[in-house]
Amino acid sequence: MTDVTTGKHHLELSVFPTSPYYARVHVQRVLEGWRRDDLIETAQLVVSELVSNAIKAHVPHVSPHAVTESPAVMESPAIMEAVAHASPDHIWLDLYPVGDAVVLRVWDACRTPPVLRVPDPDDEGGRGLCLVDLLARSWGYYRPTSGGKIVWCTLAVPLVPPEGRAI
């Protein structure tokens, strides 16, 4: 969906292993339409990481009446938080221009904040936010009042210094 007044593109994705692929395709098409080919590769990598993290953070919708755990388990803050803020199995992606930059936002139902950590060299994963931190002009997260969290980043073409000069 596109808001013609703001240029914001919105995509709702199911929580499936193929969702990062569809997010990459969507981002590529939107950026091609904006003639921002200079950002396509970076945006595809970043959106893939953000959507993958949203899938990992996904909290399946659980009805308190369908749970077979003991009441003590259901009353734990973590379970109650998950039940209160879970939504159907979807992730939302927004993409919109701001000046010379592009903002990517990914929403998921989990309220747990993303954590930038330095993975051990032998870790098989855990580098997604490191890549986002390296490639984005800025990034962060917030918790909308409607629930869940939004992880966002701003992408822009980096300044290239003249040959032999540092910025």
Short mmCIF file of C-alpha atoms in Angstrom, two decimals:
data_model
loop_
_atom_site.label_atom_id
_atom_site.label_comp_id
_atom_site.label_asym_id
_atom_site.label_seq_id
_atom_site.Cartn_x
_atom_site.Cartn_y
_atom_site.Cartn_z
CA MET A 1 0.00 0.00 0.00
CA THR A 2 1.25 3.49 -0.83
CA ASP A 3 0.24 6.82 0.69
CA VAL A 4 0.47 9.20 -2.27
CA THR A 5 0.64 12.29 -0.04
CA THR A 6 3.68 11.14 1.95
CA GLY A 7 5.28 8.60 -0.37
CA LYS A 8 5.17 6.03 2.44
CA HIS A 9 5.06 2.42 1.28
CA HIS A 10 3.60 -0.17 3.63
CA LEU A 11 3.86 -3.95 3.40
CA GLU A 12 2.33 -6.49 5.74
CA LEU A 13 4.23 -9.77 5.92
CA SER A 14 3.36 -13.10 7.48
CA VAL A 15 5.80 -14.52 9.97
CA PHE A 16 7.40 -17.04 7.61
CA PRO A 17 11.03 -17.82 6.76
CA THR A 18 10.38 -16.41 3.26
CA SER A 19 9.34 -12.97 4.53
CA PRO A 20 12.84 -11.43 4.36
CA TYR A 21 12.90 -12.30 0.65
CA TYR A 22 9.58 -10.54 0.01
CA ALA A 23 10.75 -7.54 2.05
CA ARG A 24 13.91 -7.32 -0.09
CA VAL A 25 11.90 -7.49 -3.32
CA HIS A 26 9.50 -4.80 -2.06
CA VAL A 27 12.34 -2.49 -1.02
CA GLN A 28 14.09 -2.96 -4.37
CA ARG A 29 10.94 -2.10 -6.34
CA VAL A 30 10.17 0.96 -4.24
CA LEU A 31 13.73 2.29 -4.44
CA GLU A 32 13.83 1.69 -8.19
CA GLY A 33 10.61 3.71 -8.46
CA TRP A 34 12.22 6.51 -6.49
CA ARG A 35 15.36 6.25 -8.65
CA ARG A 36 17.42 5.46 -5.57
CA ASP A 37 19.43 2.60 -7.07
CA ASP A 38 22.33 3.85 -4.93
CA LEU A 39 20.59 2.52 -1.81
CA ILE A 40 19.15 -0.78 -3.06
CA GLU A 41 21.88 -3.18 -1.93
CA THR A 42 22.26 -1.59 1.50
CA ALA A 43 18.51 -1.33 2.02
CA GLN A 44 17.98 -4.96 1.02
CA LEU A 45 20.60 -6.16 3.49
CA VAL A 46 19.27 -3.98 6.30
CA VAL A 47 15.59 -4.84 5.74
CA SER A 48 16.49 -8.52 5.57
CA GLU A 49 18.17 -8.27 8.98
CA LEU A 50 15.32 -6.27 10.55
CA VAL A 51 12.62 -8.62 9.24
CA SER A 52 14.65 -11.68 10.29
CA ASN A 53 14.97 -10.21 13.79
CA ALA A 54 11.22 -9.54 13.87
CA ILE A 55 10.57 -13.17 12.95
CA LYS A 56 12.90 -14.36 15.71
CA ALA A 57 11.18 -12.02 18.19
CA HIS A 58 7.72 -13.17 17.12
CA VAL A 59 5.39 -14.10 19.95
CA PRO A 60 2.64 -16.44 18.74
CA HIS A 61 -0.86 -15.34 19.67
CA VAL A 62 -1.92 -17.38 22.67
CA SER A 63 -5.33 -17.37 24.26
CA PRO A 64 -5.04 -17.62 28.05
CA HIS A 65 -7.90 -20.12 27.94
CA ALA A 66 -6.02 -22.43 25.56
CA VAL A 67 -2.88 -22.69 27.66
CA THR A 68 -2.38 -25.94 29.51
CA GLU A 69 0.36 -24.58 31.78
CA SER A 70 -0.22 -24.09 35.46
CA PRO A 71 -1.78 -20.76 36.54
CA ALA A 72 1.54 -19.77 38.14
CA VAL A 73 3.24 -19.95 34.73
CA MET A 74 0.46 -17.95 33.07
CA GLU A 75 0.78 -15.24 35.70
CA SER A 76 4.46 -14.67 34.99
CA PRO A 77 5.14 -11.16 33.66
CA ALA A 78 6.76 -12.48 30.48
CA ILE A 79 3.76 -14.63 29.55
CA MET A 80 1.24 -11.92 30.42
CA GLU A 81 3.23 -9.39 28.35
CA ALA A 82 3.29 -11.78 25.39
CA VAL A 83 -0.42 -12.48 25.60
CA ALA A 84 -1.35 -8.82 26.04
CA HIS A 85 0.62 -7.57 23.04
CA ALA A 86 0.60 -10.48 20.62
CA SER A 87 -1.11 -9.91 17.31
CA PRO A 88 -1.86 -12.22 14.44
CA ASP A 89 1.24 -13.63 12.81
CA HIS A 90 2.29 -10.52 10.93
CA ILE A 91 5.15 -8.07 10.62
CA TRP A 92 4.73 -4.62 9.10
CA LEU A 93 7.30 -2.82 6.98
CA ASP A 94 7.20 0.91 6.19
CA LEU A 95 9.52 2.65 3.77
CA TYR A 96 9.48 6.39 3.11
CA PRO A 97 11.76 9.18 1.89
CA VAL A 98 13.00 11.98 4.15
CA GLY A 99 15.12 14.50 2.29
CA ASP A 100 18.13 12.69 0.82
CA ALA A 101 17.54 9.66 3.05
CA VAL A 102 15.14 6.75 3.27
CA VAL A 103 13.59 5.48 6.50
CA LEU A 104 12.82 1.79 7.03
CA ARG A 105 10.58 0.75 9.91
CA VAL A 106 9.72 -2.82 10.91
CA TRP A 107 6.99 -3.55 13.45
CA ASP A 108 6.57 -6.78 15.39
CA ALA A 109 4.37 -7.72 18.33
CA CYS A 110 7.19 -8.33 20.81
CA ARG A 111 7.94 -5.42 23.15
CA THR A 112 11.45 -6.61 24.02
CA PRO A 113 13.96 -4.04 22.77
CA PRO A 114 16.62 -5.02 20.26
CA VAL A 115 20.09 -5.39 21.75
CA LEU A 116 23.24 -4.51 19.85
CA ARG A 117 25.83 -7.01 20.98
CA VAL A 118 29.24 -8.08 19.84
CA PRO A 119 29.00 -11.76 18.89
CA ASP A 120 31.77 -14.22 19.57
CA PRO A 121 33.73 -15.14 16.44
CA ASP A 122 32.33 -18.70 16.62
CA ASP A 123 28.68 -17.61 16.89
CA GLU A 124 26.59 -18.61 13.88
CA GLY A 125 24.32 -15.59 14.22
CA GLY A 126 23.88 -12.39 16.16
CA ARG A 127 25.40 -9.99 13.64
CA GLY A 128 22.21 -8.48 12.22
CA LEU A 129 22.08 -5.34 14.34
CA CYS A 130 25.85 -4.94 13.97
CA LEU A 131 25.28 -4.70 10.20
CA VAL A 132 22.40 -2.26 10.68
CA ASP A 133 24.56 -0.16 13.01
CA LEU A 134 27.39 -0.17 10.48
CA LEU A 135 25.31 0.61 7.38
CA ALA A 136 22.60 2.96 8.65
CA ARG A 137 23.04 6.68 9.26
CA SER A 138 21.04 6.13 12.44
CA TRP A 139 18.77 3.51 13.96
CA GLY A 140 16.70 2.86 17.05
CA TYR A 141 13.41 1.53 18.29
CA TYR A 142 10.29 2.66 20.05
CA ARG A 143 7.18 1.08 21.48
CA PRO A 144 3.96 2.43 19.99
CA THR A 145 1.04 2.74 22.39
CA SER A 146 -0.86 0.19 20.30
CA GLY A 147 1.68 -2.50 21.29
CA GLY A 148 4.72 -4.21 19.92
CA LYS A 149 7.83 -2.34 18.87
CA ILE A 150 9.12 -0.59 15.80
CA VAL A 151 12.78 -0.87 14.87
CA TRP A 152 13.75 1.87 12.42
CA CYS A 153 16.79 3.00 10.54
CA THR A 154 17.72 5.85 8.24
CA LEU A 155 19.73 5.05 5.13
CA ALA A 156 21.59 7.58 3.04
CA VAL A 157 24.39 7.50 0.54
CA PRO A 158 27.61 7.96 2.49
CA LEU A 159 29.74 10.97 1.75
CA VAL A 160 32.70 9.98 -0.37
CA PRO A 161 35.74 12.13 0.34
CA PRO A 162 37.91 13.33 -2.53
CA GLU A 163 40.78 10.96 -3.25
CA GLY A 164 43.49 11.12 -0.62
CA ARG A 165 41.38 13.07 1.90
CA ALA A 166 39.59 11.90 4.99
CA ILE A 167 36.27 13.23 6.16
#
